Amino acid sequence: MEKNINQYDIEKFRETTEFRISCIDFYFQQLRNIKWRGGERVLDIGCGPGDVTKKYIYSLLPQNFGKLVCADISPEMLEACKSEFLGIEHVEFLEMDIMKSPENSLKGYFDRIFSIYCFMYVSDQRKALQNVFDLLAPGGDCWIIQAAGAPLLQPLFQLAESPKWRARLKDARKMMNYPLNELQNIVETCETYMKSAGFTDISVTLENNYHQMESQKDYERFLASLPNPSKDFKDEDKEELMRDQIEIAKSLNLFKEEFKSEPMKDPHRLIMFYGRKPQ
């Protein structure tokens, strides 16, 4: 991940919390069965503004947890996360790029690692998973949830290939990587990534979710919150690009419309990795 690529509008991104949570809620129902011994040092990689971290990861922790470290590549996101956890004890914040080898002081430090919606921006999954492995203490484990496909961004990606917008949207794919999207045997390939990093007790599950945005306005708000390949456009060009995206979104049933209940044409493909570092 490059530091200057994935810049979100934090306030608008916070307005999408409910939708982001709804897409992965079925995974978190499984995580509620995690066993804890107490005293664990826990890391959340890619904590963003801390909304999902607080609602789900923090809520999973036992009362006697040791430490929760919220990590993100963006200092701005970390500041937002700090405000989310204001006044809560045993929570720390760390600027971290999971694509870079961890500092020696952090190697073997964490008992449990989570990452939600971060790895979909990581181009080298093998390297990132190796770094997760190195961060874990012997016997520690990780739970990584990411999107393997991007139906909500399909309109932008389609336009980025069109003669009208191709030259001006050349960075769209760079901003929204989704490295698993093109894989044919996605589960088997991800299991191979985990094994090569050294994990055992590996589980990789792929789920389809057809959760739509409630309205066109919600969809527009979602797009406005994301890293923006049109930030240098004139206002009229930004408006035209938004209109073009909305037209494609409608054809894909990406958001609900009045008196319309058709499902999305393509699902959100969500994948969860689990692995344990041997003792």
PDB file of C-alpha atoms in Angstrom:
ATOM      1  CA  MET A   1       0.000   0.000   0.000  1.00  0.00           C
ATOM      2  CA  GLU A   2       1.299   3.434  -0.872  1.00  0.00           C
ATOM      3  CA  LYS A   3       0.644   6.073   1.686  1.00  0.00           C
ATOM      4  CA  ASN A   4      -0.610   8.689  -0.744  1.00  0.00           C
ATOM      5  CA  ILE A   5      -3.003   6.446  -2.656  1.00  0.00           C
ATOM      6  CA  ASN A   6      -5.772   5.360  -0.300  1.00  0.00           C
ATOM      7  CA  GLN A   7      -7.051   8.621   1.149  1.00  0.00           C
ATOM      8  CA  TYR A   8     -10.631   8.515   2.411  1.00  0.00           C
ATOM      9  CA  ASP A   9     -12.992  11.299   3.348  1.00  0.00           C
ATOM     10  CA  ILE A  10     -13.188  10.209   6.976  1.00  0.00           C
ATOM     11  CA  GLU A  11     -16.442  11.919   7.924  1.00  0.00           C
ATOM     12  CA  LYS A  12     -18.263  10.598   4.855  1.00  0.00           C
ATOM     13  CA  PHE A  13     -16.697   7.173   5.398  1.00  0.00           C
ATOM     14  CA  ARG A  14     -18.106   7.106   8.930  1.00  0.00           C
ATOM     15  CA  GLU A  15     -21.563   7.596   7.421  1.00  0.00           C
ATOM     16  CA  THR A  16     -21.179   4.213   5.681  1.00  0.00           C
ATOM     17  CA  THR A  17     -20.564   2.315   8.946  1.00  0.00           C
ATOM     18  CA  GLU A  18     -23.936   0.568   8.989  1.00  0.00           C
ATOM     19  CA  PHE A  19     -23.534  -0.729   5.445  1.00  0.00           C
ATOM     20  CA  ARG A  20     -19.961  -1.957   5.980  1.00  0.00           C
ATOM     21  CA  ILE A  21     -21.004  -3.757   9.140  1.00  0.00           C
ATOM     22  CA  SER A  22     -24.083  -5.325   7.544  1.00  0.00           C
ATOM     23  CA  CYS A  23     -21.978  -6.960   4.823  1.00  0.00           C
ATOM     24  CA  ILE A  24     -19.780  -8.863   7.277  1.00  0.00           C
ATOM     25  CA  ASP A  25     -22.124  -9.436  10.199  1.00  0.00           C
ATOM     26  CA  PHE A  26     -22.450 -13.161   9.422  1.00  0.00           C
ATOM     27  CA  TYR A  27     -18.685 -13.569   9.882  1.00  0.00           C
ATOM     28  CA  PHE A  28     -18.773 -11.803  13.211  1.00  0.00           C
ATOM     29  CA  GLN A  29     -21.468 -14.125  14.474  1.00  0.00           C
ATOM     30  CA  GLN A  30     -18.855 -16.869  14.052  1.00  0.00           C
ATOM     31  CA  LEU A  31     -16.185 -14.820  15.828  1.00  0.00           C
ATOM     32  CA  ARG A  32     -18.340 -14.576  18.947  1.00  0.00           C
ATOM     33  CA  ASN A  33     -17.411 -18.211  19.610  1.00  0.00           C
ATOM     34  CA  ILE A  34     -13.697 -17.398  19.932  1.00  0.00           C
ATOM     35  CA  LYS A  35     -12.163 -18.667  23.171  1.00  0.00           C
ATOM     36  CA  TRP A  36     -10.145 -16.282  25.339  1.00  0.00           C
ATOM     37  CA  ARG A  37      -7.851 -17.000  28.264  1.00  0.00           C
ATOM     38  CA  GLY A  38      -7.444 -13.363  29.383  1.00  0.00           C
ATOM     39  CA  GLY A  39      -4.469 -11.030  29.116  1.00  0.00           C
ATOM     40  CA  GLU A  40      -4.268 -11.244  25.302  1.00  0.00           C
ATOM     41  CA  ARG A  41      -2.451  -8.582  23.318  1.00  0.00           C
ATOM     42  CA  VAL A  42      -4.619  -7.934  20.258  1.00  0.00           C
ATOM     43  CA  LEU A  43      -3.826  -6.081  17.023  1.00  0.00           C
ATOM     44  CA  ASP A  44      -6.307  -4.681  14.503  1.00  0.00           C
ATOM     45  CA  ILE A  45      -4.589  -4.051  11.161  1.00  0.00           C
ATOM     46  CA  GLY A  46      -6.244  -1.312   9.103  1.00  0.00           C
ATOM     47  CA  CYS A  47      -8.481  -0.005  11.877  1.00  0.00           C
ATOM     48  CA  GLY A  48      -9.613   2.995   9.825  1.00  0.00           C
ATOM     49  CA  PRO A  49     -11.712   5.433  11.879  1.00  0.00           C
ATOM     50  CA  GLY A  50     -12.262   2.742  14.519  1.00  0.00           C
ATOM     51  CA  ASP A  51     -16.013   2.339  14.037  1.00  0.00           C
ATOM     52  CA  VAL A  52     -15.938  -1.346  13.046  1.00  0.00           C
ATOM     53  CA  THR A  53     -13.070  -1.990  15.472  1.00  0.00           C
ATOM     54  CA  LYS A  54     -15.082  -0.676  18.383  1.00  0.00           C
ATOM     55  CA  LYS A  55     -18.399  -2.294  17.486  1.00  0.00           C
ATOM     56  CA  TYR A  56     -17.006  -5.737  16.730  1.00  0.00           C
ATOM     57  CA  ILE A  57     -13.407  -6.371  17.710  1.00  0.00           C
ATOM     58  CA  TYR A  58     -13.491  -4.471  21.012  1.00  0.00           C
ATOM     59  CA  SER A  59     -16.827  -6.079  21.865  1.00  0.00           C
ATOM     60  CA  LEU A  60     -15.256  -9.540  21.436  1.00  0.00           C
ATOM     61  CA  LEU A  61     -12.534  -8.926  24.001  1.00  0.00           C
ATOM     62  CA  PRO A  62     -12.800 -10.385  27.506  1.00  0.00           C
ATOM     63  CA  GLN A  63     -12.890  -7.926  30.397  1.00  0.00           C
ATOM     64  CA  ASN A  64      -9.367  -8.899  31.366  1.00  0.00           C
ATOM     65  CA  PHE A  65      -7.762  -8.434  27.934  1.00  0.00           C
ATOM     66  CA  GLY A  66      -4.196  -7.158  28.019  1.00  0.00           C
ATOM     67  CA  LYS A  67      -4.023  -4.606  25.222  1.00  0.00           C
ATOM     68  CA  LEU A  68      -5.759  -3.645  21.975  1.00  0.00           C
ATOM     69  CA  VAL A  69      -3.523  -1.962  19.397  1.00  0.00           C
ATOM     70  CA  CYS A  70      -5.325  -0.170  16.561  1.00  0.00           C
ATOM     71  CA  ALA A  71      -3.004   0.120  13.555  1.00  0.00           C
ATOM     72  CA  ASP A  72      -3.399   1.948  10.276  1.00  0.00           C
ATOM     73  CA  ILE A  73      -1.211   3.342   7.519  1.00  0.00           C
ATOM     74  CA  SER A  74      -3.044   6.680   7.677  1.00  0.00           C
ATOM     75  CA  PRO A  75      -2.282   9.137  10.517  1.00  0.00           C
ATOM     76  CA  GLU A  76      -5.625  10.808   9.808  1.00  0.00           C
ATOM     77  CA  MET A  77      -7.487   7.536  10.303  1.00  0.00           C
ATOM     78  CA  LEU A  78      -5.601   6.913  13.534  1.00  0.00           C
ATOM     79  CA  GLU A  79      -6.633  10.324  14.864  1.00  0.00           C
ATOM     80  CA  ALA A  80     -10.255   9.478  14.069  1.00  0.00           C
ATOM     81  CA  CYS A  81      -9.825   6.098  15.766  1.00  0.00           C
ATOM     82  CA  LYS A  82      -8.427   7.787  18.880  1.00  0.00           C
ATOM     83  CA  SER A  83     -11.594   9.854  19.157  1.00  0.00           C
ATOM     84  CA  GLU A  84     -13.682   6.660  18.829  1.00  0.00           C
ATOM     85  CA  PHE A  85     -11.883   5.105  21.807  1.00  0.00           C
ATOM     86  CA  LEU A  86     -11.564   8.267  23.871  1.00  0.00           C
ATOM     87  CA  GLY A  87     -11.427   7.439  27.580  1.00  0.00           C
ATOM     88  CA  ILE A  88     -11.172   3.665  27.057  1.00  0.00           C
ATOM     89  CA  GLU A  89      -8.240   2.013  28.805  1.00  0.00           C
ATOM     90  CA  HIS A  90      -5.725  -0.476  27.411  1.00  0.00           C
ATOM     91  CA  VAL A  91      -6.150   0.737  23.814  1.00  0.00           C
ATOM     92  CA  GLU A  92      -3.117   2.004  21.893  1.00  0.00           C
ATOM     93  CA  PHE A  93      -2.584   3.330  18.368  1.00  0.00           C
ATOM     94  CA  LEU A  94       0.154   2.514  15.884  1.00  0.00           C
ATOM     95  CA  GLU A  95       0.996   3.823  12.429  1.00  0.00           C
ATOM     96  CA  MET A  96       1.786   0.695  10.430  1.00  0.00           C
ATOM     97  CA  ASP A  97       2.155  -0.441   6.825  1.00  0.00           C
ATOM     98  CA  ILE A  98       1.513  -4.183   6.771  1.00  0.00           C
ATOM     99  CA  MET A  99       3.519  -4.425   3.525  1.00  0.00           C
ATOM    100  CA  LYS A 100       6.683  -3.536   5.442  1.00  0.00           C
ATOM    101  CA  SER A 101       8.500  -5.969   7.709  1.00  0.00           C
ATOM    102  CA  PRO A 102       7.548  -5.312  11.335  1.00  0.00           C
ATOM    103  CA  GLU A 103       9.944  -3.791  13.812  1.00  0.00           C
ATOM    104  CA  ASN A 104      11.861  -6.325  15.875  1.00  0.00           C
ATOM    105  CA  SER A 105      10.116  -5.133  19.042  1.00  0.00           C
ATOM    106  CA  LEU A 106       6.760  -6.178  17.564  1.00  0.00           C
ATOM    107  CA  LYS A 107       7.758  -9.570  16.233  1.00  0.00           C
ATOM    108  CA  GLY A 108       6.138 -12.346  18.244  1.00  0.00           C
ATOM    109  CA  TYR A 109       4.281  -9.779  20.338  1.00  0.00           C
ATOM    110  CA  PHE A 110       0.569 -10.287  19.605  1.00  0.00           C
ATOM    111  CA  ASP A 111      -1.625 -13.170  20.751  1.00  0.00           C
ATOM    112  CA  ARG A 112      -4.415 -12.451  18.272  1.00  0.00           C
ATOM    113  CA  ILE A 113      -4.615 -10.341  15.115  1.00  0.00           C
ATOM    114  CA  PHE A 114      -7.694  -9.117  13.268  1.00  0.00           C
ATOM    115  CA  SER A 115      -7.977  -7.234   9.995  1.00  0.00           C
ATOM    116  CA  ILE A 116     -11.259  -6.071   8.457  1.00  0.00           C
ATOM    117  CA  TYR A 117     -11.480  -4.565   4.944  1.00  0.00           C
ATOM    118  CA  CYS A 118      -7.747  -3.806   4.802  1.00  0.00           C
ATOM    119  CA  PHE A 119      -6.136  -6.647   2.875  1.00  0.00           C
ATOM    120  CA  MET A 120      -8.195  -5.915  -0.235  1.00  0.00           C
ATOM    121  CA  TYR A 121      -5.813  -3.000  -0.802  1.00  0.00           C
ATOM    122  CA  VAL A 122      -2.688  -5.127  -0.308  1.00  0.00           C
ATOM    123  CA  SER A 123      -1.168  -6.113  -3.634  1.00  0.00           C
ATOM    124  CA  ASP A 124       1.264  -8.696  -2.230  1.00  0.00           C
ATOM    125  CA  GLN A 125      -0.880 -10.968  -0.080  1.00  0.00           C
ATOM    126  CA  ARG A 126       1.987 -13.394   0.556  1.00  0.00           C
ATOM    127  CA  LYS A 127       4.229 -10.689   1.980  1.00  0.00           C
ATOM    128  CA  ALA A 128       1.473  -9.214   4.145  1.00  0.00           C
ATOM    129  CA  LEU A 129       0.522 -12.629   5.542  1.00  0.00           C
ATOM    130  CA  GLN A 130       4.169 -13.350   6.310  1.00  0.00           C
ATOM    131  CA  ASN A 131       4.300 -10.096   8.262  1.00  0.00           C
ATOM    132  CA  VAL A 132       1.150 -11.087  10.175  1.00  0.00           C
ATOM    133  CA  PHE A 133       2.779 -14.419  10.993  1.00  0.00           C
ATOM    134  CA  ASP A 134       5.906 -12.646  12.248  1.00  0.00           C
ATOM    135  CA  LEU A 135       3.833 -10.327  14.466  1.00  0.00           C
ATOM    136  CA  LEU A 136       2.117 -13.256  16.196  1.00  0.00           C
ATOM    137  CA  ALA A 137       3.408 -14.895  19.336  1.00  0.00           C
ATOM    138  CA  PRO A 138       3.832 -18.697  19.169  1.00  0.00           C
ATOM    139  CA  GLY A 139       0.348 -20.198  19.468  1.00  0.00           C
ATOM    140  CA  GLY A 140      -1.268 -16.927  18.407  1.00  0.00           C
ATOM    141  CA  ASP A 141      -3.841 -16.725  15.639  1.00  0.00           C
ATOM    142  CA  CYS A 142      -5.331 -14.322  13.102  1.00  0.00           C
ATOM    143  CA  TRP A 143      -8.695 -13.585  11.527  1.00  0.00           C
ATOM    144  CA  ILE A 144      -8.568 -11.593   8.270  1.00  0.00           C
ATOM    145  CA  ILE A 145     -11.715 -10.508   6.435  1.00  0.00           C
ATOM    146  CA  GLN A 146     -11.551  -8.795   3.070  1.00  0.00           C
ATOM    147  CA  ALA A 147     -13.605  -8.269  -0.056  1.00  0.00           C
ATOM    148  CA  ALA A 148     -12.593 -10.502  -2.932  1.00  0.00           C
ATOM    149  CA  GLY A 149     -14.724  -8.576  -5.406  1.00  0.00           C
ATOM    150  CA  ALA A 150     -16.075  -5.065  -5.718  1.00  0.00           C
ATOM    151  CA  PRO A 151     -19.592  -4.841  -7.231  1.00  0.00           C
ATOM    152  CA  LEU A 152     -20.128  -1.361  -5.761  1.00  0.00           C
ATOM    153  CA  LEU A 153     -17.046  -0.187  -7.630  1.00  0.00           C
ATOM    154  CA  GLN A 154     -17.881  -1.990 -10.849  1.00  0.00           C
ATOM    155  CA  PRO A 155     -19.390   1.161 -12.411  1.00  0.00           C
ATOM    156  CA  LEU A 156     -16.138   3.044 -11.817  1.00  0.00           C
ATOM    157  CA  PHE A 157     -14.050   0.173 -13.150  1.00  0.00           C
ATOM    158  CA  GLN A 158     -16.239  -0.106 -16.245  1.00  0.00           C
ATOM    159  CA  LEU A 159     -15.905   3.605 -16.914  1.00  0.00           C
ATOM    160  CA  ALA A 160     -12.144   3.413 -16.405  1.00  0.00           C
ATOM    161  CA  GLU A 161     -12.050   1.065 -19.414  1.00  0.00           C
ATOM    162  CA  SER A 162     -14.318   3.222 -21.586  1.00  0.00           C
ATOM    163  CA  PRO A 163     -12.960   5.530 -24.315  1.00  0.00           C
ATOM    164  CA  LYS A 164     -14.676   8.475 -22.634  1.00  0.00           C
ATOM    165  CA  TRP A 165     -12.976   8.136 -19.249  1.00  0.00           C
ATOM    166  CA  ARG A 166     -10.010   5.771 -19.699  1.00  0.00           C
ATOM    167  CA  ALA A 167      -7.240   8.367 -19.754  1.00  0.00           C
ATOM    168  CA  ARG A 168      -8.649  10.336 -16.835  1.00  0.00           C
ATOM    169  CA  LEU A 169      -9.361   7.338 -14.591  1.00  0.00           C
ATOM    170  CA  LYS A 170      -6.074   5.509 -15.132  1.00  0.00           C
ATOM    171  CA  ASP A 171      -5.407   5.413 -11.365  1.00  0.00           C
ATOM    172  CA  ALA A 172      -8.777   3.926 -10.402  1.00  0.00           C
ATOM    173  CA  ARG A 173      -7.516   0.345 -10.187  1.00  0.00           C
ATOM    174  CA  LYS A 174      -4.402   1.450  -8.320  1.00  0.00           C
ATOM    175  CA  MET A 175      -6.540   3.134  -5.688  1.00  0.00           C
ATOM    176  CA  MET A 176      -8.834   0.118  -5.331  1.00  0.00           C
ATOM    177  CA  ASN A 177      -6.650  -2.944  -5.703  1.00  0.00           C
ATOM    178  CA  TYR A 178      -8.773  -6.007  -4.828  1.00  0.00           C
ATOM    179  CA  PRO A 179      -5.948  -8.446  -5.701  1.00  0.00           C
ATOM    180  CA  LEU A 180      -8.106 -11.547  -5.182  1.00  0.00           C
ATOM    181  CA  ASN A 181     -10.726 -10.464  -7.693  1.00  0.00           C
ATOM    182  CA  GLU A 182      -9.066 -12.121 -10.694  1.00  0.00           C
ATOM    183  CA  LEU A 183      -8.141 -15.408  -9.017  1.00  0.00           C
ATOM    184  CA  GLN A 184      -9.774 -18.537 -10.436  1.00  0.00           C
ATOM    185  CA  ASN A 185      -9.326 -20.897  -7.472  1.00  0.00           C
ATOM    186  CA  ILE A 186      -9.495 -18.269  -4.785  1.00  0.00           C
ATOM    187  CA  VAL A 187      -9.881 -20.457  -1.681  1.00  0.00           C
ATOM    188  CA  GLU A 188      -7.132 -22.886  -2.704  1.00  0.00           C
ATOM    189  CA  THR A 189      -4.786 -20.047  -3.639  1.00  0.00           C
ATOM    190  CA  CYS A 190      -5.347 -18.259  -0.330  1.00  0.00           C
ATOM    191  CA  GLU A 191      -4.771 -21.491   1.581  1.00  0.00           C
ATOM    192  CA  THR A 192      -1.445 -21.763  -0.251  1.00  0.00           C
ATOM    193  CA  TYR A 193      -0.565 -18.204   0.800  1.00  0.00           C
ATOM    194  CA  MET A 194      -1.292 -19.075   4.428  1.00  0.00           C
ATOM    195  CA  LYS A 195       0.725 -22.302   4.313  1.00  0.00           C
ATOM    196  CA  SER A 196       3.715 -20.589   2.721  1.00  0.00           C
ATOM    197  CA  ALA A 197       3.728 -18.035   5.560  1.00  0.00           C
ATOM    198  CA  GLY A 198       3.920 -20.879   8.099  1.00  0.00           C
ATOM    199  CA  PHE A 199       0.346 -20.978   9.457  1.00  0.00           C
ATOM    200  CA  THR A 200      -1.336 -24.153  10.652  1.00  0.00           C
ATOM    201  CA  ASP A 201      -5.012 -24.957  11.421  1.00  0.00           C
ATOM    202  CA  ILE A 202      -5.844 -22.954   8.307  1.00  0.00           C
ATOM    203  CA  SER A 203      -9.399 -22.153   7.294  1.00  0.00           C
ATOM    204  CA  VAL A 204     -10.366 -20.019   4.284  1.00  0.00           C
ATOM    205  CA  THR A 205     -14.060 -19.406   3.628  1.00  0.00           C
ATOM    206  CA  LEU A 206     -15.686 -17.509   0.782  1.00  0.00           C
ATOM    207  CA  GLU A 207     -19.214 -16.131   1.127  1.00  0.00           C
ATOM    208  CA  ASN A 208     -21.531 -14.307  -1.269  1.00  0.00           C
ATOM    209  CA  ASN A 209     -23.545 -11.397   0.084  1.00  0.00           C
ATOM    210  CA  TYR A 210     -26.235  -9.533  -1.856  1.00  0.00           C
ATOM    211  CA  HIS A 211     -26.721  -6.639   0.551  1.00  0.00           C
ATOM    212  CA  GLN A 212     -27.718  -3.519  -1.388  1.00  0.00           C
ATOM    213  CA  MET A 213     -27.351   0.135  -0.560  1.00  0.00           C
ATOM    214  CA  GLU A 214     -30.659   1.502   0.657  1.00  0.00           C
ATOM    215  CA  SER A 215     -30.866   4.408  -1.788  1.00  0.00           C
ATOM    216  CA  GLN A 216     -29.137   6.271  -4.569  1.00  0.00           C
ATOM    217  CA  LYS A 217     -28.216   8.958  -2.054  1.00  0.00           C
ATOM    218  CA  ASP A 218     -26.502   6.368   0.157  1.00  0.00           C
ATOM    219  CA  TYR A 219     -24.604   5.059  -2.845  1.00  0.00           C
ATOM    220  CA  GLU A 220     -23.470   8.549  -3.797  1.00  0.00           C
ATOM    221  CA  ARG A 221     -22.320   9.118  -0.205  1.00  0.00           C
ATOM    222  CA  PHE A 222     -20.395   5.840  -0.316  1.00  0.00           C
ATOM    223  CA  LEU A 223     -18.615   6.832  -3.536  1.00  0.00           C
ATOM    224  CA  ALA A 224     -17.813  10.270  -2.145  1.00  0.00           C
ATOM    225  CA  SER A 225     -16.129   8.708   0.904  1.00  0.00           C
ATOM    226  CA  LEU A 226     -13.639   6.633  -1.112  1.00  0.00           C
ATOM    227  CA  PRO A 227     -10.203   7.501  -2.495  1.00  0.00           C
ATOM    228  CA  ASN A 228     -11.062   9.801  -5.344  1.00  0.00           C
ATOM    229  CA  PRO A 229      -9.522   9.341  -8.819  1.00  0.00           C
ATOM    230  CA  SER A 230     -11.457  12.420  -9.984  1.00  0.00           C
ATOM    231  CA  LYS A 231     -10.230  14.824  -7.280  1.00  0.00           C
ATOM    232  CA  ASP A 232      -8.478  17.026  -9.876  1.00  0.00           C
ATOM    233  CA  PHE A 233     -11.515  17.162 -12.175  1.00  0.00           C
ATOM    234  CA  LYS A 234     -13.567  20.291 -12.700  1.00  0.00           C
ATOM    235  CA  ASP A 235     -16.862  20.278 -10.808  1.00  0.00           C
ATOM    236  CA  GLU A 236     -18.895  19.684 -13.951  1.00  0.00           C
ATOM    237  CA  ASP A 237     -16.722  16.673 -14.854  1.00  0.00           C
ATOM    238  CA  LYS A 238     -17.114  15.226 -11.351  1.00  0.00           C
ATOM    239  CA  GLU A 239     -20.882  15.571 -11.660  1.00  0.00           C
ATOM    240  CA  GLU A 240     -20.869  13.898 -15.067  1.00  0.00           C
ATOM    241  CA  LEU A 241     -18.747  11.024 -13.763  1.00  0.00           C
ATOM    242  CA  MET A 242     -21.126  10.543 -10.852  1.00  0.00           C
ATOM    243  CA  ARG A 243     -24.117  10.479 -13.215  1.00  0.00           C
ATOM    244  CA  ASP A 244     -22.402   7.874 -15.405  1.00  0.00           C
ATOM    245  CA  GLN A 245     -21.637   5.712 -12.358  1.00  0.00           C
ATOM    246  CA  ILE A 246     -25.215   5.962 -11.119  1.00  0.00           C
ATOM    247  CA  GLU A 247     -26.613   4.828 -14.467  1.00  0.00           C
ATOM    248  CA  ILE A 248     -24.455   1.704 -14.440  1.00  0.00           C
ATOM    249  CA  ALA A 249     -25.226   1.130 -10.741  1.00  0.00           C
ATOM    250  CA  LYS A 250     -28.936   1.143 -11.503  1.00  0.00           C
ATOM    251  CA  SER A 251     -28.471  -1.494 -14.208  1.00  0.00           C
ATOM    252  CA  LEU A 252     -26.618  -3.674 -11.683  1.00  0.00           C
ATOM    253  CA  ASN A 253     -29.270  -3.151  -8.954  1.00  0.00           C
ATOM    254  CA  LEU A 254     -26.636  -1.897  -6.526  1.00  0.00           C
ATOM    255  CA  PHE A 255     -29.118   0.077  -4.453  1.00  0.00           C
ATOM    256  CA  LYS A 256     -32.782  -0.316  -3.636  1.00  0.00           C
ATOM    257  CA  GLU A 257     -35.314   1.826  -5.416  1.00  0.00           C
ATOM    258  CA  GLU A 258     -38.919   2.539  -4.594  1.00  0.00           C
ATOM    259  CA  PHE A 259     -41.166  -0.468  -5.365  1.00  0.00           C
ATOM    260  CA  LYS A 260     -38.157  -2.460  -6.551  1.00  0.00           C
ATOM    261  CA  SER A 261     -36.772  -5.513  -4.786  1.00  0.00           C
ATOM    262  CA  GLU A 262     -34.580  -7.219  -7.372  1.00  0.00           C
ATOM    263  CA  PRO A 263     -31.270  -8.556  -6.048  1.00  0.00           C
ATOM    264  CA  MET A 264     -27.892  -7.306  -7.137  1.00  0.00           C
ATOM    265  CA  LYS A 265     -26.639  -8.771 -10.394  1.00  0.00           C
ATOM    266  CA  ASP A 266     -23.313  -9.770  -8.781  1.00  0.00           C
ATOM    267  CA  PRO A 267     -22.666 -10.458  -5.081  1.00  0.00           C
ATOM    268  CA  HIS A 268     -20.144  -9.004  -2.697  1.00  0.00           C
ATOM    269  CA  ARG A 269     -17.596 -11.809  -2.424  1.00  0.00           C
ATOM    270  CA  LEU A 270     -16.224 -11.802   1.103  1.00  0.00           C
ATOM    271  CA  ILE A 271     -13.401 -14.020   2.251  1.00  0.00           C
ATOM    272  CA  MET A 272     -12.124 -14.834   5.736  1.00  0.00           C
ATOM    273  CA  PHE A 273      -8.697 -16.272   6.497  1.00  0.00           C
ATOM    274  CA  TYR A 274      -7.924 -18.026   9.763  1.00  0.00           C
ATOM    275  CA  GLY A 275      -4.552 -19.397  10.777  1.00  0.00           C
ATOM    276  CA  ARG A 276      -2.503 -20.199  13.859  1.00  0.00           C
ATOM    277  CA  LYS A 277       1.221 -19.797  14.441  1.00  0.00           C
ATOM    278  CA  PRO A 278       2.707 -23.039  15.786  1.00  0.00           C
ATOM    279  CA  GLN A 279       3.942 -23.119  19.381  1.00  0.00           C
TER     280      GLN A 279
END
